[in-house]
PDB file of C-alpha atoms in Angstrom:
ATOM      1  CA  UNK A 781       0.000   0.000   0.000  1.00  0.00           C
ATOM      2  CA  UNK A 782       3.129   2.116  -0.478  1.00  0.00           C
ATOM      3  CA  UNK A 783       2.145   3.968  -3.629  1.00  0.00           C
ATOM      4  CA  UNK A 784      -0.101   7.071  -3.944  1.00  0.00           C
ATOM      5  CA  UNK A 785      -2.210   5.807  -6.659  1.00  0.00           C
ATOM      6  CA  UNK A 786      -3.896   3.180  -4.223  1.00  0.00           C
ATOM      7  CA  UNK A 787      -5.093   5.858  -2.196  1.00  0.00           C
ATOM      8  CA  UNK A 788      -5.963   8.647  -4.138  1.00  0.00           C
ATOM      9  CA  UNK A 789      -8.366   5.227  -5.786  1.00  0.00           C
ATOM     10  CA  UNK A 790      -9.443   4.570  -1.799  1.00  0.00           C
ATOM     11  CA  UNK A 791     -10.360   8.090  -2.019  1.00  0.00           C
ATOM     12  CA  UNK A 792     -12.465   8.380  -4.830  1.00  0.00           C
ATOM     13  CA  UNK A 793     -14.481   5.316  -3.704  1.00  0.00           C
ATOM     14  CA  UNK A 794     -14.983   6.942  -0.385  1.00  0.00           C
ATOM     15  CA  UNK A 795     -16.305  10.313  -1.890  1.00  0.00           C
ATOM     16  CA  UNK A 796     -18.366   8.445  -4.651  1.00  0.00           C
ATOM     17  CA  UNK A 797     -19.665   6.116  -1.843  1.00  0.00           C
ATOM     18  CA  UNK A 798     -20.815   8.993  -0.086  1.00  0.00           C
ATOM     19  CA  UNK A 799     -22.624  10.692  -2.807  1.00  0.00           C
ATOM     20  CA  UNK A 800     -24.695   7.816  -3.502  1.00  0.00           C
ATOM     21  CA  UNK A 801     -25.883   7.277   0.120  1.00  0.00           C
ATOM     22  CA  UNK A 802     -26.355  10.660   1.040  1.00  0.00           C
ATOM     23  CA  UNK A 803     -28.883  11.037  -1.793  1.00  0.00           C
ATOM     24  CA  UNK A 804     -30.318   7.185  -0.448  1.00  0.00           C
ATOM     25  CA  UNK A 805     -30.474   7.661   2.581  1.00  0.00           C
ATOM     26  CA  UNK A 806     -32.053  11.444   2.914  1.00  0.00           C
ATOM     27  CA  UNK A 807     -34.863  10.469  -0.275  1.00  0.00           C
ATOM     28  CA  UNK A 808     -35.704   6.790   1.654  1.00  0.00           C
ATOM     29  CA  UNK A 809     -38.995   7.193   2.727  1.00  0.00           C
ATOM     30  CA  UNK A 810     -41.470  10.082   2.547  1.00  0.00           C
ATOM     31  CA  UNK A 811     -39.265  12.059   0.813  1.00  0.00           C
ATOM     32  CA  UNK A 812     -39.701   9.690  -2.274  1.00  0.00           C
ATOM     33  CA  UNK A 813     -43.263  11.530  -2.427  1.00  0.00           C
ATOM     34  CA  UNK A 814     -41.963  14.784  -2.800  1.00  0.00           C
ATOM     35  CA  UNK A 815     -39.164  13.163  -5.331  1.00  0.00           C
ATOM     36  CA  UNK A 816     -40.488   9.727  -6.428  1.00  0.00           C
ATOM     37  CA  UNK A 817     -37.510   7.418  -8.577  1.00  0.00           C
ATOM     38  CA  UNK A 818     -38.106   7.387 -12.170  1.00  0.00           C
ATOM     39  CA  UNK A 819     -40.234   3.719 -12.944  1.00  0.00           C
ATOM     40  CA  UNK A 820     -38.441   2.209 -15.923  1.00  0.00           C
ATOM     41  CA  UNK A 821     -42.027   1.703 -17.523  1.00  0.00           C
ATOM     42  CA  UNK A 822     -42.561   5.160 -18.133  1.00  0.00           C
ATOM     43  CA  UNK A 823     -39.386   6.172 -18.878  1.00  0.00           C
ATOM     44  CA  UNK A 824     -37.163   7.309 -21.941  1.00  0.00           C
ATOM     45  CA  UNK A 825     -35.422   4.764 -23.828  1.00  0.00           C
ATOM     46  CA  UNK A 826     -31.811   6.413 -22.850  1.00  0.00           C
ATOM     47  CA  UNK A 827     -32.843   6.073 -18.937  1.00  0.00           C
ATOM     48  CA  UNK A 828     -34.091   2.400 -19.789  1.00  0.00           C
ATOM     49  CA  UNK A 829     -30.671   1.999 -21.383  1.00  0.00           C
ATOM     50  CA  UNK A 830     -29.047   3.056 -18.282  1.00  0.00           C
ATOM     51  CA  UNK A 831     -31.199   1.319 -15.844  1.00  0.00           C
ATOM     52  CA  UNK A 832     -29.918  -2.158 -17.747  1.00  0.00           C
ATOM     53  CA  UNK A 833     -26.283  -1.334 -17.143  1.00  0.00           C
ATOM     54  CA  UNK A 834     -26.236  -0.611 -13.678  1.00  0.00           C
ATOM     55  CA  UNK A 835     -28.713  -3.854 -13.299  1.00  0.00           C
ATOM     56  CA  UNK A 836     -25.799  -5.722 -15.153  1.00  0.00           C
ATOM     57  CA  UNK A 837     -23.066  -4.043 -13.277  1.00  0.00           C
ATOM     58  CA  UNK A 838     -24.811  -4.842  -9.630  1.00  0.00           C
ATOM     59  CA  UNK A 839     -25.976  -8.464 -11.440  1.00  0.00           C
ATOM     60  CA  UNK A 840     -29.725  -7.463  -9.592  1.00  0.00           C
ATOM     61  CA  UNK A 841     -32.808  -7.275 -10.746  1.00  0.00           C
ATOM     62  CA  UNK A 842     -33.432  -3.848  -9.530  1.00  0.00           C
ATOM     63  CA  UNK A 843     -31.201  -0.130  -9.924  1.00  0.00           C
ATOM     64  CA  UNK A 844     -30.949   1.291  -6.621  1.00  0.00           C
ATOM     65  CA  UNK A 845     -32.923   4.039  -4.981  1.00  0.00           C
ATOM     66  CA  UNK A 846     -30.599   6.781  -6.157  1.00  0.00           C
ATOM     67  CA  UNK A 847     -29.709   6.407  -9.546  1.00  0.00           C
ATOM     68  CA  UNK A 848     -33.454   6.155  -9.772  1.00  0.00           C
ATOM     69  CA  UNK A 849     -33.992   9.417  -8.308  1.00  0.00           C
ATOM     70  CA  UNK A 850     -31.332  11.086 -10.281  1.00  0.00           C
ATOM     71  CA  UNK A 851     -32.721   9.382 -13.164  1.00  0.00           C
ATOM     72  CA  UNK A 852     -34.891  12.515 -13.103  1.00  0.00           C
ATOM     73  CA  UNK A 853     -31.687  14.086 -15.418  1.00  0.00           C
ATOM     74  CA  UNK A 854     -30.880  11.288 -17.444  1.00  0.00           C
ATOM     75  CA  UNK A 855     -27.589  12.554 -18.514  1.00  0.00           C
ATOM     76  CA  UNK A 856     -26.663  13.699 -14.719  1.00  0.00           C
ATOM     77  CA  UNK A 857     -27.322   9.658 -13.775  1.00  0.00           C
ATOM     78  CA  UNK A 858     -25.869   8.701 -16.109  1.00  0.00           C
ATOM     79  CA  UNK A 859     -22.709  10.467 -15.756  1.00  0.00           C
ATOM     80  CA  UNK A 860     -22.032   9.861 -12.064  1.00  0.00           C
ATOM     81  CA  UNK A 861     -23.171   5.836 -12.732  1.00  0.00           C
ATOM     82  CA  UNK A 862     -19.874   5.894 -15.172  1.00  0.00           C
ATOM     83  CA  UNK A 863     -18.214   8.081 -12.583  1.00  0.00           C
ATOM     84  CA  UNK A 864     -19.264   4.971  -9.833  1.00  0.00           C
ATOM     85  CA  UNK A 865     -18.758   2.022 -12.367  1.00  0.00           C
ATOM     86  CA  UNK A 866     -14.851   3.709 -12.809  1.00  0.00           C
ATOM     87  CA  UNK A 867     -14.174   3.847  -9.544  1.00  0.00           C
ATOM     88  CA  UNK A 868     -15.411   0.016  -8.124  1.00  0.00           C
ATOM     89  CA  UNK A 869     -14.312  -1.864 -10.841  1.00  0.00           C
ATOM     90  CA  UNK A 870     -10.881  -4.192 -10.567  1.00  0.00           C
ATOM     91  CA  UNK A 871      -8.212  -1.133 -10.993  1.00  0.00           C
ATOM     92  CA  UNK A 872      -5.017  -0.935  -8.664  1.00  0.00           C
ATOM     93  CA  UNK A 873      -7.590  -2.051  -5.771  1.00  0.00           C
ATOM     94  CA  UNK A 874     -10.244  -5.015  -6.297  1.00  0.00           C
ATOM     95  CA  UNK A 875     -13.545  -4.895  -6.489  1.00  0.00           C
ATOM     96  CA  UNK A 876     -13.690  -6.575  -3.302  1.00  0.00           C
ATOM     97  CA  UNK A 877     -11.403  -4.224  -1.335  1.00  0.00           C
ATOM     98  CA  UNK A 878     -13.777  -1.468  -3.009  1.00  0.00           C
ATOM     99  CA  UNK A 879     -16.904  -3.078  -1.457  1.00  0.00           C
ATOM    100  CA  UNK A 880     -15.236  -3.446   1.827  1.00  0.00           C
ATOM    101  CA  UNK A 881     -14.153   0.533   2.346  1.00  0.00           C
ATOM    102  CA  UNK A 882     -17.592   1.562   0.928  1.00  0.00           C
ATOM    103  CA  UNK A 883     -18.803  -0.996   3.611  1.00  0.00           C
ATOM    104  CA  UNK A 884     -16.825   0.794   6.213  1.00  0.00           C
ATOM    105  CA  UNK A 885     -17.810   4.373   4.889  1.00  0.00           C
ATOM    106  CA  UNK A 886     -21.910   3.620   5.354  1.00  0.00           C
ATOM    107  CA  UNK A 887     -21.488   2.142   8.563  1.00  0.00           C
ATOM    108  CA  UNK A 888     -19.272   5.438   9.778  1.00  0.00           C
ATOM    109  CA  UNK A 889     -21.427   7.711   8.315  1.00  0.00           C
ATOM    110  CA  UNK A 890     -24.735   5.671   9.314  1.00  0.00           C
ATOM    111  CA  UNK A 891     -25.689   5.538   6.287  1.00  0.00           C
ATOM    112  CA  UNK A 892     -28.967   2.523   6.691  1.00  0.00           C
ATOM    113  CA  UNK A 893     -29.205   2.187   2.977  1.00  0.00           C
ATOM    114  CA  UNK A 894     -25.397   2.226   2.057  1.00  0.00           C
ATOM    115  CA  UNK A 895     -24.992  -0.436   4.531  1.00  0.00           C
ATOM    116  CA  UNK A 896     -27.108  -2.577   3.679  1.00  0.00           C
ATOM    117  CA  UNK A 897     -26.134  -2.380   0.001  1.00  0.00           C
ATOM    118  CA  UNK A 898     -22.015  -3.211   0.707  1.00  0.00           C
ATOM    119  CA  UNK A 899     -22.520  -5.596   2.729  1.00  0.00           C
ATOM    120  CA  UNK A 900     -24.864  -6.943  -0.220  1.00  0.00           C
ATOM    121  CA  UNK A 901     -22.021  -6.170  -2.943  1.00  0.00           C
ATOM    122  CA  UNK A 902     -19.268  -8.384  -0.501  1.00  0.00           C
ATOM    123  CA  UNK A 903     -21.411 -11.025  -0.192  1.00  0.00           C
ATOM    124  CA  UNK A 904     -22.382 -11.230  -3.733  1.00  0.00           C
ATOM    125  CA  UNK A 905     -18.102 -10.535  -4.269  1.00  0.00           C
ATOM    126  CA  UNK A 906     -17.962 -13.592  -2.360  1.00  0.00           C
ATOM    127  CA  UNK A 907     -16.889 -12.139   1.214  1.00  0.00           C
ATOM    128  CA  UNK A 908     -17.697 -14.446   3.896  1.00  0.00           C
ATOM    129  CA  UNK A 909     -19.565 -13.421   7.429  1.00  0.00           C
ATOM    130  CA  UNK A 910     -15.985 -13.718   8.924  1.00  0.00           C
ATOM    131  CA  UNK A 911     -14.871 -10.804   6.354  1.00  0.00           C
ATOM    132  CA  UNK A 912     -18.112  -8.674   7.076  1.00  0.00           C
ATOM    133  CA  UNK A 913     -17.105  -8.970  11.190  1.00  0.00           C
ATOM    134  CA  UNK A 914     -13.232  -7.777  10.465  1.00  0.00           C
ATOM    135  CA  UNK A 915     -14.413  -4.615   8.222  1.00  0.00           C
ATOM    136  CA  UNK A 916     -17.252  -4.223  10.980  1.00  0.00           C
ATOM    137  CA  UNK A 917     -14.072  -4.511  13.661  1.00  0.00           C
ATOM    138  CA  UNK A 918     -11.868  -2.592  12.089  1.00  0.00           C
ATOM    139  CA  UNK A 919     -14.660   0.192  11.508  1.00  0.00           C
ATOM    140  CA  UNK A 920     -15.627   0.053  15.082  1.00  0.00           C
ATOM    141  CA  UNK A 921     -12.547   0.355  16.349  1.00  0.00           C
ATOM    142  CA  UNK A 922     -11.103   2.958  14.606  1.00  0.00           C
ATOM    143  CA  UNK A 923     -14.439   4.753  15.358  1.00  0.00           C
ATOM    144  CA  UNK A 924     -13.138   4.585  19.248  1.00  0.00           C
ATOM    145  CA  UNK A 925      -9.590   5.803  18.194  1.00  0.00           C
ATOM    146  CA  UNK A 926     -10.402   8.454  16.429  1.00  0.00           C
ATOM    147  CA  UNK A 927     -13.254   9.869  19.210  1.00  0.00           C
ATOM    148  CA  UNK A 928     -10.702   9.345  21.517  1.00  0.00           C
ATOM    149  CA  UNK A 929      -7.853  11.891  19.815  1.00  0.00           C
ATOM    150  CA  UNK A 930     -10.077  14.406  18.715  1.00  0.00           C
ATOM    151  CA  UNK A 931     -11.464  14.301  22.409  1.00  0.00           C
ATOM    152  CA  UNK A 932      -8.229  14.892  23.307  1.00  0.00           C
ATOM    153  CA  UNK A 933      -6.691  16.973  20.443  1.00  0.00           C
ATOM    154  CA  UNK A 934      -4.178  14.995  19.969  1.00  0.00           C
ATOM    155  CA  UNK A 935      -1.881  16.097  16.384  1.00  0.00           C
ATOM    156  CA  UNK A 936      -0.707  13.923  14.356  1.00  0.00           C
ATOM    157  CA  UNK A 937       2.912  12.013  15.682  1.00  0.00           C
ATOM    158  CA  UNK A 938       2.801   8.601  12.803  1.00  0.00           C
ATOM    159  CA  UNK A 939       2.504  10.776   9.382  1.00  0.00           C
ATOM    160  CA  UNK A 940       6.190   9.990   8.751  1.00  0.00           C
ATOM    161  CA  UNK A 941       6.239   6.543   8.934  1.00  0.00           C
ATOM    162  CA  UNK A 942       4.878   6.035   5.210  1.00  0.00           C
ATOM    163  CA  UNK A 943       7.743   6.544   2.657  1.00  0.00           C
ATOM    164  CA  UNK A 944       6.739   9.379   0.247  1.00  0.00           C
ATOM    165  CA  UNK A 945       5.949   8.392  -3.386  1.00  0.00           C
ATOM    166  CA  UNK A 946       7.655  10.543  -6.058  1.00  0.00           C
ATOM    167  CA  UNK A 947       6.268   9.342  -8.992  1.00  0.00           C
ATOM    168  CA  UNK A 948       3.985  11.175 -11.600  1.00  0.00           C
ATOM    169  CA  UNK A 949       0.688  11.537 -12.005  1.00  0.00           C
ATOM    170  CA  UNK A 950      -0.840   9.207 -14.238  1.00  0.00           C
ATOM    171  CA  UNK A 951       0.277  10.204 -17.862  1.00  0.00           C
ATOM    172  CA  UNK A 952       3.134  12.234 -16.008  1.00  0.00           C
ATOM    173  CA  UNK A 953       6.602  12.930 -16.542  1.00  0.00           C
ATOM    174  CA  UNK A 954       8.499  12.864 -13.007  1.00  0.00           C
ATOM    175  CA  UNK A 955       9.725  16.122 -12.075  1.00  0.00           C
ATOM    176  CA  UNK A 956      13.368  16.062 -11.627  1.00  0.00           C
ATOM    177  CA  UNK A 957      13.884  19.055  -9.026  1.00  0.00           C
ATOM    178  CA  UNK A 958      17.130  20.903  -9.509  1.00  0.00           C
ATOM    179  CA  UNK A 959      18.764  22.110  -6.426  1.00  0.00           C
ATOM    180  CA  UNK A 960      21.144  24.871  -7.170  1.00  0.00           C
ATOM    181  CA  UNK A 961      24.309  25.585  -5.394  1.00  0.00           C
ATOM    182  CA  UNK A 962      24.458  29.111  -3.073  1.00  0.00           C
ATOM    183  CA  UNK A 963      26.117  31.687  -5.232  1.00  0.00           C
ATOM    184  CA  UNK A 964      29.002  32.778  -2.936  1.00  0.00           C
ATOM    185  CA  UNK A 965      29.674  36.608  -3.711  1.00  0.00           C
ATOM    186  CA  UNK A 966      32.641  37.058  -5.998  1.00  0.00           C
ATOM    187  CA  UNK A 967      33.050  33.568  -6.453  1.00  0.00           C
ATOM    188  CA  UNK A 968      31.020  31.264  -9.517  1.00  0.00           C
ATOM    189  CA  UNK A 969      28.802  28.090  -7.437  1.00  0.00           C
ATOM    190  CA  UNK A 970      29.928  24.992  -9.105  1.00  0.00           C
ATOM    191  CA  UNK A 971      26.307  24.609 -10.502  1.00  0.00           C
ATOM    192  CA  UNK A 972      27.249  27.588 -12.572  1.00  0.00           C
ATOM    193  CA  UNK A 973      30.524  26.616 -13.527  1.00  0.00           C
ATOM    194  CA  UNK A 974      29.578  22.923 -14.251  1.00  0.00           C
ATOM    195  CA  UNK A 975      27.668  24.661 -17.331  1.00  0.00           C
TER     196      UNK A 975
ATOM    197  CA  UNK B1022      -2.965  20.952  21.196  1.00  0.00           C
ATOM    198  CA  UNK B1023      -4.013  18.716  23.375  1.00  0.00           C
ATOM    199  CA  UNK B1024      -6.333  19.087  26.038  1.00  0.00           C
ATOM    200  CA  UNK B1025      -4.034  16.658  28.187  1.00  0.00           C
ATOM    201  CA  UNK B1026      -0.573  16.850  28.918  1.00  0.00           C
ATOM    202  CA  UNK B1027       0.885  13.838  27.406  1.00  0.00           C
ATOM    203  CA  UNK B1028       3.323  12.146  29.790  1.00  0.00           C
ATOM    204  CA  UNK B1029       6.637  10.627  28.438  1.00  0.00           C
ATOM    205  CA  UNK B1030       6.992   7.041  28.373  1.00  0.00           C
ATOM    206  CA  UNK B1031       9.536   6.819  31.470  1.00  0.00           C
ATOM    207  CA  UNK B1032       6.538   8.643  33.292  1.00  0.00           C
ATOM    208  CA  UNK B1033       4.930   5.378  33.399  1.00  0.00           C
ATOM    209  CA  UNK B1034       4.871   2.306  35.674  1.00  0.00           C
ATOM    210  CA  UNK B1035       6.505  -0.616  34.216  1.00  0.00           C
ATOM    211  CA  UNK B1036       3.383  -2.008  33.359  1.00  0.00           C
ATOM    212  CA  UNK B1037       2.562   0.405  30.275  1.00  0.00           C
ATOM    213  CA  UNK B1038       6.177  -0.346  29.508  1.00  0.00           C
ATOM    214  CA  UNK B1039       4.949  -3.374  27.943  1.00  0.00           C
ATOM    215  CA  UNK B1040       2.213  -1.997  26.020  1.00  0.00           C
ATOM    216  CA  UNK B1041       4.936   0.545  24.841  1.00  0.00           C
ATOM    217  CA  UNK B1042       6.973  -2.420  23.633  1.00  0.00           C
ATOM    218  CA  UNK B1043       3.925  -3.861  21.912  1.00  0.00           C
ATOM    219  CA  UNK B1044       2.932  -0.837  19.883  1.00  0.00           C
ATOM    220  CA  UNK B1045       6.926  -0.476  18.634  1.00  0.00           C
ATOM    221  CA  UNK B1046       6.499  -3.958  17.440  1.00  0.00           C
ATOM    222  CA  UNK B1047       3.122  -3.545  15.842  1.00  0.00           C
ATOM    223  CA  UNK B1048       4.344  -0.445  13.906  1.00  0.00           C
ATOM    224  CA  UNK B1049       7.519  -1.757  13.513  1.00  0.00           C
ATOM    225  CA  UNK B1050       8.578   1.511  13.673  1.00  0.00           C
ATOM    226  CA  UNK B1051      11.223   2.975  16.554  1.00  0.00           C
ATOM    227  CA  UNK B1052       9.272   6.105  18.028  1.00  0.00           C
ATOM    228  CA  UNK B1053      11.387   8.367  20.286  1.00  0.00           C
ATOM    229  CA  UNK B1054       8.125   8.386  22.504  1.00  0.00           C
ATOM    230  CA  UNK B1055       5.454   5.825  22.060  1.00  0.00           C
ATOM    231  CA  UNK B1056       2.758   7.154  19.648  1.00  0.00           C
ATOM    232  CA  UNK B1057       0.028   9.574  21.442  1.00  0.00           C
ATOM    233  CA  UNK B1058      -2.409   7.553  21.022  1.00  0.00           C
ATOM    234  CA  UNK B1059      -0.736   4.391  22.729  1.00  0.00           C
ATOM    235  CA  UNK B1060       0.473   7.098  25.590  1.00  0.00           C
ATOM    236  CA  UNK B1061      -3.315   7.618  25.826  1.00  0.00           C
ATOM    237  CA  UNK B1062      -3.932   3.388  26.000  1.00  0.00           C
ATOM    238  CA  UNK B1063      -1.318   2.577  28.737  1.00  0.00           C
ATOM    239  CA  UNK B1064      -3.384   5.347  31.115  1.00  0.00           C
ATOM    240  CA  UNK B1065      -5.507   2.756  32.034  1.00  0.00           C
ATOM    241  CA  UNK B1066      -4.480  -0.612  30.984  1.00  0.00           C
ATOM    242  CA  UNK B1067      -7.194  -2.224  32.050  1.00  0.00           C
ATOM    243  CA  UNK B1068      -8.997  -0.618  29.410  1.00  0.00           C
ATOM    244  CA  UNK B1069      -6.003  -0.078  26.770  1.00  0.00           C
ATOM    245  CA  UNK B1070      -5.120  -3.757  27.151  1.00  0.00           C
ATOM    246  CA  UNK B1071      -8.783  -5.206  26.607  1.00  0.00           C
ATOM    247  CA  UNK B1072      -8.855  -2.344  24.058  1.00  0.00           C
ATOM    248  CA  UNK B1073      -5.866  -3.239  22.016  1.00  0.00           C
ATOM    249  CA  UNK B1074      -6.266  -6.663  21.725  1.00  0.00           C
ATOM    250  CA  UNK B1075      -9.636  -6.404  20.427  1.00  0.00           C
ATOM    251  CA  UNK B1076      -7.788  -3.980  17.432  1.00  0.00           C
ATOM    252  CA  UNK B1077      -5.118  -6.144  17.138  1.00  0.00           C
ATOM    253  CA  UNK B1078      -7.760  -9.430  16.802  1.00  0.00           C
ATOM    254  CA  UNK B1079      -9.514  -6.697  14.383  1.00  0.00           C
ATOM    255  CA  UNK B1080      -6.680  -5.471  12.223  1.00  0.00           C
ATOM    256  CA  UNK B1081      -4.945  -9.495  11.819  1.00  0.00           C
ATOM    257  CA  UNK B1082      -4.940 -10.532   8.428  1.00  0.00           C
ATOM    258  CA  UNK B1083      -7.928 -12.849   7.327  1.00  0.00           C
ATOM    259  CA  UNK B1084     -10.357 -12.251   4.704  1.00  0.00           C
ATOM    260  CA  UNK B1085      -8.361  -9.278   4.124  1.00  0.00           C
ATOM    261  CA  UNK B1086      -4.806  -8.216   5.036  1.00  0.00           C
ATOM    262  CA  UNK B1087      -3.224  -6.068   7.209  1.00  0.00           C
ATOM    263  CA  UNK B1088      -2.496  -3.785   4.658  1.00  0.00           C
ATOM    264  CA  UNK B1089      -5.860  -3.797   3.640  1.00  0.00           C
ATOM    265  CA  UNK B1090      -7.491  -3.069   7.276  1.00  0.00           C
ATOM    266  CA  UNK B1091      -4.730  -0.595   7.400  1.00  0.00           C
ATOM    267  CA  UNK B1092      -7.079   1.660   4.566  1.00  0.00           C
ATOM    268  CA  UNK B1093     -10.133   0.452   5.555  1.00  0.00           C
ATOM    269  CA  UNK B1094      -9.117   1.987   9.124  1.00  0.00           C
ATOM    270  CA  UNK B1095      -7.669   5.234   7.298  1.00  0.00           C
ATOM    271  CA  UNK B1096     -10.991   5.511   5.364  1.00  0.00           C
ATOM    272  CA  UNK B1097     -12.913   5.086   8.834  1.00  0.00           C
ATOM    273  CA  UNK B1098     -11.182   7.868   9.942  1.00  0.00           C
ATOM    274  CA  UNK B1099     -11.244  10.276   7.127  1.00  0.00           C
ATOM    275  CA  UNK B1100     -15.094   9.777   7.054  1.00  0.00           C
ATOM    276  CA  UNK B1101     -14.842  10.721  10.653  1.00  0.00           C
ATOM    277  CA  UNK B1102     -12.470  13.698   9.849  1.00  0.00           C
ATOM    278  CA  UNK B1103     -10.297  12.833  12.186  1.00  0.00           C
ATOM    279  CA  UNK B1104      -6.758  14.426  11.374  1.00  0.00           C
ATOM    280  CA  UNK B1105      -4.782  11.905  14.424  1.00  0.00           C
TER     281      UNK B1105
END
């Protein structure tokens, strides 16, 4: 887990997790009157379109609550469903691992309907009960560490132990940063006079 | 800051001297103090050992690895915004 690119991925799971179960979570109920989910039966044939991917990409029968309500901008669904689908499919992390931290993110953030939905997606993955009680350990215990420093304000003393990652972004060149010699007055640094 | 003054290692009985030794081995890392957070543990060991042991039974590798409880906890706590 050395390099950066695993966790900027971690990352962008975490926020896309989020997004979904905010929107689930805060339309679950009676606020589906106010904003009912689009039915497939009356909808457009691009929404219908869309509905059948993310019913292949879950491998269920139904699309979940909030790509249904978004479904109400068929291009905005649509969008953050490729914007999802990018981010939990096999990449530098698994599918699997994915699952697991999205797991861990709805239980943190109580989210009822995000919970219920990873733990879905790691069983389906193939994650056992003893893999849903280690994510639901690890969650809960971190959950008591971190109360416990920001109770106490305790600052950060382990940032350092991780080795810093110099390579580019994705694409990137790497930077090579030139560090020049002090220019001693009436004398030429050798950085100068190596020219 | 903290709210607590955070006592150095030799400031404890021997018996948090242990649970210092265990958290250098878990992190495998040599600290010139213990971490905070493991100064905070040995306070009351009767809590930080029951504690630790239940993160340590937590965090061994299983259906996942250590390294990958390691971001699951990290993701915990971002979600949690908790900068420690």
């Amino acid at each position: 887990m050395r390099d950066d690119a695993l966790w900027y991925e971690a990352a962008l799971v975490v926020g896309v997790t989020n997004a979904l179960n905010v929107v689930a979570d805060a339309l679950d109920g009676t606020a589906t009157d106010l904003l009912a989910p689009v039915e497939e039966a009356t909808a457009g044939d691009d929404t219908r379109a869309l509905f059948a991917e993310i019913r292949a990409f879950y491998v269920r029968d139904d699309v979940p609550l909030p790509f249904r309500v978004m479904a109400h901008d068929p291009g905005y669904a649509a969008d953050v469903f490729q914007a999802v689908k990018r981010m939990f499919l096999d990449n530098r992390l698994e599918r699997r691992l994915k699952e697991a931290l999205a797991f861990a993110v709805s239980l943190t953030s109580r989210s009822r309907l995000g919970t219920a939905f990873h733990l879905g997606e790691m069983r389906r993955l193939g994650i056992g009960p003893r893999g849903w009680m280690e994510v639901l350990g690890v969650t809960q215990m971190f959950s008591s560490y971190t109360k416990i420093a920001d109770t106490l304000q305790l600052e950060p003393d382990m940032g350092d132990i991780a080795p810093v990652d110099h390579s580019p972004a994705p694409g990137g060149r790497p930077v090579v940063k030139v560090t020049r010699a002090p220019v001693v007055k009436g004398k030429r640094s050798r950085a100068r006079s190596a020219r | 800051m903290p709210t607590v003054r955070l006592r150095d290692a030799a400031e404890y009985p021997d018996t948090a001297q242990a649970l210092f030794a265990a958290s250098k081995s878990w992190f495998n890392h040599d600290f010139p103090e213990p971490p905070a957070m493991s100064r905070v543990m040995a306070w009351d060991p009767e809590f930080g050992g029951p504690h630790g042991r239940a993160m340590k039974r937590a965090m061994m590798p299983g259906e996942f690895t250590r390294a990958e409880k390691e971001m699951v906890a990290a993701v915990v706590s971002g979600v949690n915004a908790c900068q420690y």
